[in-house]
Short mmCIF file of C-alpha atoms in Angstrom, two decimals:
data_model
loop_
_atom_site.label_atom_id
_atom_site.label_comp_id
_atom_site.label_asym_id
_atom_site.label_seq_id
_atom_site.Cartn_x
_atom_site.Cartn_y
_atom_site.Cartn_z
CA MET A 1 98.46 98.95 111.74
CA LYS A 2 101.41 99.39 109.27
CA ALA A 3 105.05 98.81 110.10
CA ILE A 4 108.15 99.41 108.05
CA ILE A 5 111.36 97.67 108.91
CA ILE A 6 114.59 98.58 107.41
CA GLY A 7 116.88 95.68 107.47
CA ALA A 8 116.25 92.21 106.79
CA GLY A 9 119.03 90.47 108.87
CA LYS A 10 118.31 88.24 111.85
CA LEU A 11 116.83 90.99 113.95
CA GLY A 12 114.84 92.58 111.10
CA TYR A 13 113.37 89.02 110.39
CA SER A 14 112.56 88.34 113.86
CA ILE A 15 110.72 91.64 114.38
CA ALA A 16 108.92 91.34 110.99
CA GLN A 17 107.76 87.75 112.12
CA MET A 18 106.62 89.00 115.43
CA LEU A 19 104.70 92.06 113.95
CA SER A 20 103.11 90.12 111.21
CA SER A 21 101.89 87.52 113.64
CA GLU A 22 100.31 90.11 115.64
CA GLY A 23 98.38 91.42 112.70
CA TYR A 24 100.62 94.20 111.46
CA ASP A 25 100.94 95.05 107.67
CA VAL A 26 104.63 94.75 107.43
CA ILE A 27 107.03 95.98 104.84
CA VAL A 28 110.68 94.99 104.90
CA ILE A 29 113.42 96.99 103.24
CA ASP A 30 116.77 95.72 102.47
CA GLN A 31 119.53 96.24 99.76
CA ILE A 32 120.38 92.53 99.70
CA GLU A 33 118.11 90.61 97.55
CA ALA A 34 119.06 87.14 99.00
CA ARG A 35 117.81 88.44 102.58
CA LEU A 36 114.64 89.58 101.07
CA GLN A 37 114.06 86.09 99.39
CA ALA A 38 114.42 84.41 102.72
CA VAL A 39 111.85 86.96 104.17
CA ASP A 40 109.41 86.27 101.15
CA GLU A 41 109.72 82.60 101.48
CA HIS A 42 108.71 82.49 105.10
CA LEU A 43 106.72 85.51 106.00
CA ASP A 44 103.51 87.15 104.96
CA VAL A 45 105.00 90.65 104.47
CA GLN A 46 105.92 92.82 101.52
CA THR A 47 109.55 93.43 100.66
CA ILE A 48 111.24 96.38 98.74
CA CYS A 49 114.85 96.01 97.56
CA GLY A 50 116.61 99.30 98.02
CA ASN A 51 118.30 101.80 100.46
CA GLY A 52 116.13 102.41 103.43
CA ALA A 53 117.61 105.85 103.81
CA SER A 54 116.33 106.80 100.51
CA GLY A 55 113.40 109.11 100.55
CA ASP A 56 112.17 107.49 97.24
CA ILE A 57 112.22 103.95 98.71
CA LEU A 58 110.58 105.26 101.91
CA GLN A 59 107.79 106.96 99.91
CA GLU A 60 107.18 103.72 97.98
CA ALA A 61 106.87 101.97 101.24
CA GLY A 62 104.41 104.25 102.38
CA VAL A 63 106.32 105.97 105.11
CA TYR A 64 103.63 108.74 105.60
CA HIS A 65 101.06 106.17 106.60
CA ALA A 66 103.10 103.93 108.69
CA ASP A 67 102.42 103.57 112.49
CA LEU A 68 105.81 102.23 113.23
CA LEU A 69 109.36 102.53 111.55
CA VAL A 70 112.11 100.29 112.76
CA ALA A 71 115.77 100.52 111.43
CA VAL A 72 117.79 97.51 112.12
CA THR A 73 120.71 97.73 109.72
CA GLU A 74 124.50 97.22 110.02
CA GLY A 75 125.31 100.79 108.91
CA ASP A 76 124.41 104.07 110.77
CA GLU A 77 123.26 105.83 107.61
#
């Protein structure tokens, strides 16, 4: 199953860790490269740097084939 997580803060990281351990193919999207580097270093997931509200970024992540989309950002965009 495929999951897309928008937001690589503490909550997004925890969700990515949990879903990855359960066998999900996880993609994490965030605009802050440093957060994505921490995710890359510790989790077996894919990352995309960009705005998770952008249609182009969501298409790049494969949103149309995702089973789960979780948005856990600081903004309400």
